[in-house]
mmCIF file of C-alpha atoms and ligand atoms in Angstrom:
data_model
loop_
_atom_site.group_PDB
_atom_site.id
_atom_site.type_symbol
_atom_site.label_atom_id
_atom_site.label_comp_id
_atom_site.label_asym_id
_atom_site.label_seq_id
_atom_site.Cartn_x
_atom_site.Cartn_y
_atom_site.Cartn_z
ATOM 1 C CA UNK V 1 -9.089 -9.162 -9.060
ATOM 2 C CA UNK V 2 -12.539 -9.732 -7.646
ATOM 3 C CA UNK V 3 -14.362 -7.226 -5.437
ATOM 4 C CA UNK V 4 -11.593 -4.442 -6.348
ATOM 5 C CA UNK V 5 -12.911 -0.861 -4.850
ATOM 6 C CA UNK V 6 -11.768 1.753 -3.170
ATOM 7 C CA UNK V 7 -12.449 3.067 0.999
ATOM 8 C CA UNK V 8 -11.459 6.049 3.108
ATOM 9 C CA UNK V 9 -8.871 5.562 5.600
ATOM 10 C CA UNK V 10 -7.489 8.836 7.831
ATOM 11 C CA UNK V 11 -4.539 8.569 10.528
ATOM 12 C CA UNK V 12 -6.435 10.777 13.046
ATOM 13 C CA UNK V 13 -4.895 13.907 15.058
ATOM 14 C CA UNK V 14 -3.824 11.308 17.896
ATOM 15 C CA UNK V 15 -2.104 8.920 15.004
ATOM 16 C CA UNK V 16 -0.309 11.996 13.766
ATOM 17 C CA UNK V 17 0.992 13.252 17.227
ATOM 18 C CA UNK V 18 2.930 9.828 17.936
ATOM 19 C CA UNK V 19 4.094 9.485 15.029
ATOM 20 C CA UNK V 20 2.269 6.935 13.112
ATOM 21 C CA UNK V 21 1.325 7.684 9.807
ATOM 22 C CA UNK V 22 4.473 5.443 8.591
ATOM 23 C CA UNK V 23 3.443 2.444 10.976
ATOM 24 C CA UNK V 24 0.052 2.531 9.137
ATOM 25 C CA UNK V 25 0.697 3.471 5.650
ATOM 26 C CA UNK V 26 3.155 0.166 6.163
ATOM 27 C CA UNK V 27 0.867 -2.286 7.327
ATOM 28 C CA UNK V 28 -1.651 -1.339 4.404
ATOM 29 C CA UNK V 29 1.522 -1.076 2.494
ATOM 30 C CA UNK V 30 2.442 -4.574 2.821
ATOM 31 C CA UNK V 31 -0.723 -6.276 2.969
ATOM 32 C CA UNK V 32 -0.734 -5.392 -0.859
ATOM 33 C CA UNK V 33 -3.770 -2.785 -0.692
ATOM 34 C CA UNK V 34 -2.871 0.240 -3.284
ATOM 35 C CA UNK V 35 -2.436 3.589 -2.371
ATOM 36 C CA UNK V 36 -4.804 5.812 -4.875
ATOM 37 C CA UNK V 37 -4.389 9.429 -3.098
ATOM 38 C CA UNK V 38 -3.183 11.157 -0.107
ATOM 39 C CA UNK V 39 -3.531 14.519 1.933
ATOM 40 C CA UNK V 40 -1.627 15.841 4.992
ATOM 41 C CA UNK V 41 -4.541 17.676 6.204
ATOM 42 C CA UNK V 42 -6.487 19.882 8.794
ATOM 43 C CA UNK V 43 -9.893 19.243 9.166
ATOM 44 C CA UNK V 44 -12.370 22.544 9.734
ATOM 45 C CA UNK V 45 -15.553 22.547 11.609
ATOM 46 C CA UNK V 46 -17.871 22.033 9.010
ATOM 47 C CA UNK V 47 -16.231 18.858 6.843
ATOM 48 C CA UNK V 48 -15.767 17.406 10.481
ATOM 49 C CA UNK V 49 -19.698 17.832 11.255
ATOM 50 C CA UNK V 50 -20.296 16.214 7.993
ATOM 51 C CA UNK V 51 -17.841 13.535 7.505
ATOM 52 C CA UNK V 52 -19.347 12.240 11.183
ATOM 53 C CA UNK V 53 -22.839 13.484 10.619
ATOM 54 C CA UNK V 54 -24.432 10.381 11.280
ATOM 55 C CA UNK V 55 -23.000 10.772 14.542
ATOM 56 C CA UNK V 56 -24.625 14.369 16.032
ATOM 57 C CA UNK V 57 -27.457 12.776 18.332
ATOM 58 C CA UNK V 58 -24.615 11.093 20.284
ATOM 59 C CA UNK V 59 -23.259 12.114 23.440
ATOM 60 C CA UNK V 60 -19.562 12.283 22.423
ATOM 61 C CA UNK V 61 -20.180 14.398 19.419
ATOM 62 C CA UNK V 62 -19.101 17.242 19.837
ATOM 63 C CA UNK V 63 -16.116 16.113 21.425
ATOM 64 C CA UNK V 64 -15.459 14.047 18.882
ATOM 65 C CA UNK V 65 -15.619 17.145 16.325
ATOM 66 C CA UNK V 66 -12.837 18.940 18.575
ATOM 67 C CA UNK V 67 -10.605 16.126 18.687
ATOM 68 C CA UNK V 68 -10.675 15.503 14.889
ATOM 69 C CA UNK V 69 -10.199 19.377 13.997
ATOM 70 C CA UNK V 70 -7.295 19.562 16.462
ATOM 71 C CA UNK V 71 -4.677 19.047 14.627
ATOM 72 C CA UNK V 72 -3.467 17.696 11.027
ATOM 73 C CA UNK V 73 -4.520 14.170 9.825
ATOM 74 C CA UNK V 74 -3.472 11.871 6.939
ATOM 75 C CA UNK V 75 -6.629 11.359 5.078
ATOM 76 C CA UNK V 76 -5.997 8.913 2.397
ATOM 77 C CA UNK V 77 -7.499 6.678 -0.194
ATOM 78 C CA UNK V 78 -6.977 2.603 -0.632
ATOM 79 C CA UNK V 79 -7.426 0.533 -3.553
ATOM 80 C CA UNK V 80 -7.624 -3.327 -3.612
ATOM 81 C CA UNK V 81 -10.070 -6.451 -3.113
ATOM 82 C CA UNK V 82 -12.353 -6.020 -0.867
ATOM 83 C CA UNK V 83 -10.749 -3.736 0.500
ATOM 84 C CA UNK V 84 -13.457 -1.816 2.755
ATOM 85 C CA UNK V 85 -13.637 -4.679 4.858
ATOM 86 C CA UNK V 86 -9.767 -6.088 5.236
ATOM 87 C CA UNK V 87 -9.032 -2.335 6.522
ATOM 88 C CA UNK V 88 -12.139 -2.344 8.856
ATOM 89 C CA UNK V 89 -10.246 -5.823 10.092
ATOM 90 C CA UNK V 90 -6.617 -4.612 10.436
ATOM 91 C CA UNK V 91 -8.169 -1.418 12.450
ATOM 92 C CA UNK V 92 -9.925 -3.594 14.977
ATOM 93 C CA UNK V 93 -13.163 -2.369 16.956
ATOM 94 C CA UNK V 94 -14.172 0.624 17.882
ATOM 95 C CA UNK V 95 -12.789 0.892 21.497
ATOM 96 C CA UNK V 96 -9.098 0.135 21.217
ATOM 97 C CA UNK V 97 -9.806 -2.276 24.664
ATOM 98 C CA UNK V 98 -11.756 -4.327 22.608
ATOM 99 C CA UNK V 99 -9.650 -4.708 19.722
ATOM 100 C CA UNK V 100 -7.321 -7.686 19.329
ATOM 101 C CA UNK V 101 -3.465 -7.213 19.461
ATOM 102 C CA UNK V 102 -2.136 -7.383 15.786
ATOM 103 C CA UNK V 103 -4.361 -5.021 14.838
ATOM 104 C CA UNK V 104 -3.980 -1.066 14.539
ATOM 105 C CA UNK V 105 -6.324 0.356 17.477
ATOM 106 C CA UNK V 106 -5.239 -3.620 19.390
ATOM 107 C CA UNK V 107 -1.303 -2.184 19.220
ATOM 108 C CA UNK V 108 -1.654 1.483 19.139
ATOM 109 C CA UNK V 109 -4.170 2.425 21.415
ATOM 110 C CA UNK V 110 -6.385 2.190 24.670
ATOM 111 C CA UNK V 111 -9.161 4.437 24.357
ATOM 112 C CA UNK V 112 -12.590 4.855 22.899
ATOM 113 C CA UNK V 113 -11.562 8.097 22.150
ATOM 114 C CA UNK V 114 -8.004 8.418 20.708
ATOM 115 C CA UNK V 115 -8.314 5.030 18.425
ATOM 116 C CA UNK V 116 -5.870 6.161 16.139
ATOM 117 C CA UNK V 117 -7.382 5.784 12.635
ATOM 118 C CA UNK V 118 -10.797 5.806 10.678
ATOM 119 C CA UNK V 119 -11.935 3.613 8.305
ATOM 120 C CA UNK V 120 -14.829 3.750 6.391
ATOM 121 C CA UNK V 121 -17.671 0.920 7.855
ATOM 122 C CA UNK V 122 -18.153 -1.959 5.453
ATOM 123 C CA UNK V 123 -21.353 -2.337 6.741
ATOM 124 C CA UNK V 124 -22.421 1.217 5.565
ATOM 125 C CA UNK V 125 -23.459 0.469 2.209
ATOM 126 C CA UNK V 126 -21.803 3.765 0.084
ATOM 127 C CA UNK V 127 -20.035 4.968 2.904
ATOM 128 C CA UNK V 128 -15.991 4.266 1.581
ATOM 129 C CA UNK V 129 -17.617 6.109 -1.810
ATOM 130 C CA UNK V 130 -19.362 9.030 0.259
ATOM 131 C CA UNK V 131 -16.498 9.507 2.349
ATOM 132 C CA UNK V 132 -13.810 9.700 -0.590
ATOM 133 C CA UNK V 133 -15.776 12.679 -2.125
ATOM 134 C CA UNK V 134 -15.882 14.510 0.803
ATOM 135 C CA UNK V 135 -11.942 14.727 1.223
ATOM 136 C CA UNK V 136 -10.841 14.142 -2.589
ATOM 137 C CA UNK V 137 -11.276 15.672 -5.905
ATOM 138 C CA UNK V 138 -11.142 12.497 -8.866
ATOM 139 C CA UNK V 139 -8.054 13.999 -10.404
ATOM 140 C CA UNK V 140 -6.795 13.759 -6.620
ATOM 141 C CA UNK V 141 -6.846 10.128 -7.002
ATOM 142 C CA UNK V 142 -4.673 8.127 -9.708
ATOM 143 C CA UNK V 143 -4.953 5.256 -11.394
ATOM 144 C CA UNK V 144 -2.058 3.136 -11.661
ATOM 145 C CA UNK V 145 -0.602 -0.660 -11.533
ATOM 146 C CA UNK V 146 1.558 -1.632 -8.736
ATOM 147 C CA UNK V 147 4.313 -3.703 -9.957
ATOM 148 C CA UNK V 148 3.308 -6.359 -7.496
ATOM 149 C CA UNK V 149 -0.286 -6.702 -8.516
ATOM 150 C CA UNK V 150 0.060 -9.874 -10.693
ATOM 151 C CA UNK V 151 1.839 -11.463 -7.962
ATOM 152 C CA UNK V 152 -0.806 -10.469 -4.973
ATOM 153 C CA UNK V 153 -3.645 -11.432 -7.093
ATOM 154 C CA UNK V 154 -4.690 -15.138 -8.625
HETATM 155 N N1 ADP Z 1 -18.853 6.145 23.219
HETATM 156 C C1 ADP Z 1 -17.921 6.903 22.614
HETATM 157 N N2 ADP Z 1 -17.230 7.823 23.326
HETATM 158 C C2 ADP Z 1 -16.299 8.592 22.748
HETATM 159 N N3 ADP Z 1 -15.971 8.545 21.444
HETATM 160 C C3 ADP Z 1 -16.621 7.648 20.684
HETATM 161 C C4 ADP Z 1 -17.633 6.791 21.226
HETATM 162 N N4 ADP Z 1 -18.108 6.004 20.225
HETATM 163 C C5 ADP Z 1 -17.427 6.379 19.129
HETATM 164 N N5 ADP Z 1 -16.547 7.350 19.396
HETATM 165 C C6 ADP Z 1 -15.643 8.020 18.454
HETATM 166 O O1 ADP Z 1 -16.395 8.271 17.272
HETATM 167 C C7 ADP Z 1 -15.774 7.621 16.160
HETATM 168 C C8 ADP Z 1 -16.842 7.166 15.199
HETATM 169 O O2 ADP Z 1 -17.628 6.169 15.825
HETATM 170 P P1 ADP Z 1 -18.038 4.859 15.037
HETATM 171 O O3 ADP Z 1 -18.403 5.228 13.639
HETATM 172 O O4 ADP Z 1 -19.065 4.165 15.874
HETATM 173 O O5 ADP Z 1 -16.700 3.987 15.092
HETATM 174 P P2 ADP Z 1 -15.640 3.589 13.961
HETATM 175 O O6 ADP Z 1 -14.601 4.686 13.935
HETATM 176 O O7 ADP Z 1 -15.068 2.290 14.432
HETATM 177 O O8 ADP Z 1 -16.392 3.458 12.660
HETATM 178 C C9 ADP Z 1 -14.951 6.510 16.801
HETATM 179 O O9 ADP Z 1 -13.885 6.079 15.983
HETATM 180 C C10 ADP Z 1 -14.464 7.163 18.067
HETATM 181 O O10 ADP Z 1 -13.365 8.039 17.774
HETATM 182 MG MG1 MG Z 2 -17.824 4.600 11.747
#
């Protein structure tokens, strides 16, 4: 496998409240990426402020910090080639208007706000690695072969 790493992916409050976490563990599911670790989760003021720190000069922060502590997310870590990037691409673009259908925010949502997942940016350099050790512990995360590996890979 070439470019194997790992990225940050979270169902946010909004993905949680219609119900889905399944939908989107699925699609990753079956597009062969690896599931290393996973948390059913609430996020508290201050890992919110710092998991979108980058983001406090803006305009929507703090609503953006109320939305994402309101209620329990699936924060998760995926393992497979590339695999930063292919997630940012099956999420779509930022504002769910924008994003093609076939993708997550394309099918599941319609606005800037409620965009159903995060991913971390590919174009971030460190950012799936920065993000991971905010919400995991390493003996949160395992290391393991997925049956299917040798047949997803050349
Ligand atoms: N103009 C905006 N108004 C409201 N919320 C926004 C706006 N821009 C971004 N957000 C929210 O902040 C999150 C983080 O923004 P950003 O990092 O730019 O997008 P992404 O989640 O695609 O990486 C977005 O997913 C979205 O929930
Ligand atoms: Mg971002």
């Amino acid at each position: 496998m070439a470019d194997a790493e790992r990225t940050f992916v979270m169902v946010k409050p909004d993905g949680v409240q219609r119900g889905l976490i399944g939908e989107i563990v699925s699609r990753l599911e079956e597009r062969g990426l690896k599931m290393v670790g996973g948390k059913f989760m609430q996020i508290d003021q201050d890992l919110a402020e710092e998991h979108y720190g980058e983001h406090e000069d803006k305009p929507f922060f703090d609503g953006l910090v109320d939305f994402i502590t309101s209620g329990p997310v699936f924060a998760m870590v995926w393992e497979g080639q590339d695999a930063t990037r292919q997630v940012r691409k099956m999420m779509g673009e930022t504002d769910p208007a924008e994003s093609a259908p076939g993708t997550i925010r394309g099918d599941y949502g319609l606005d800037l706000g409620r965009n159903v997942i995060h991913g971390s940016d590919h174009e971030d350099p460190g950012a799936n690695e920065r993000e991971i050790a905010l919400f995991f512990d390493d003996d949160e995360l395992l290391d393991y072969e997925r049956v299917d590996e040798q047949w997803l890979y050349e």
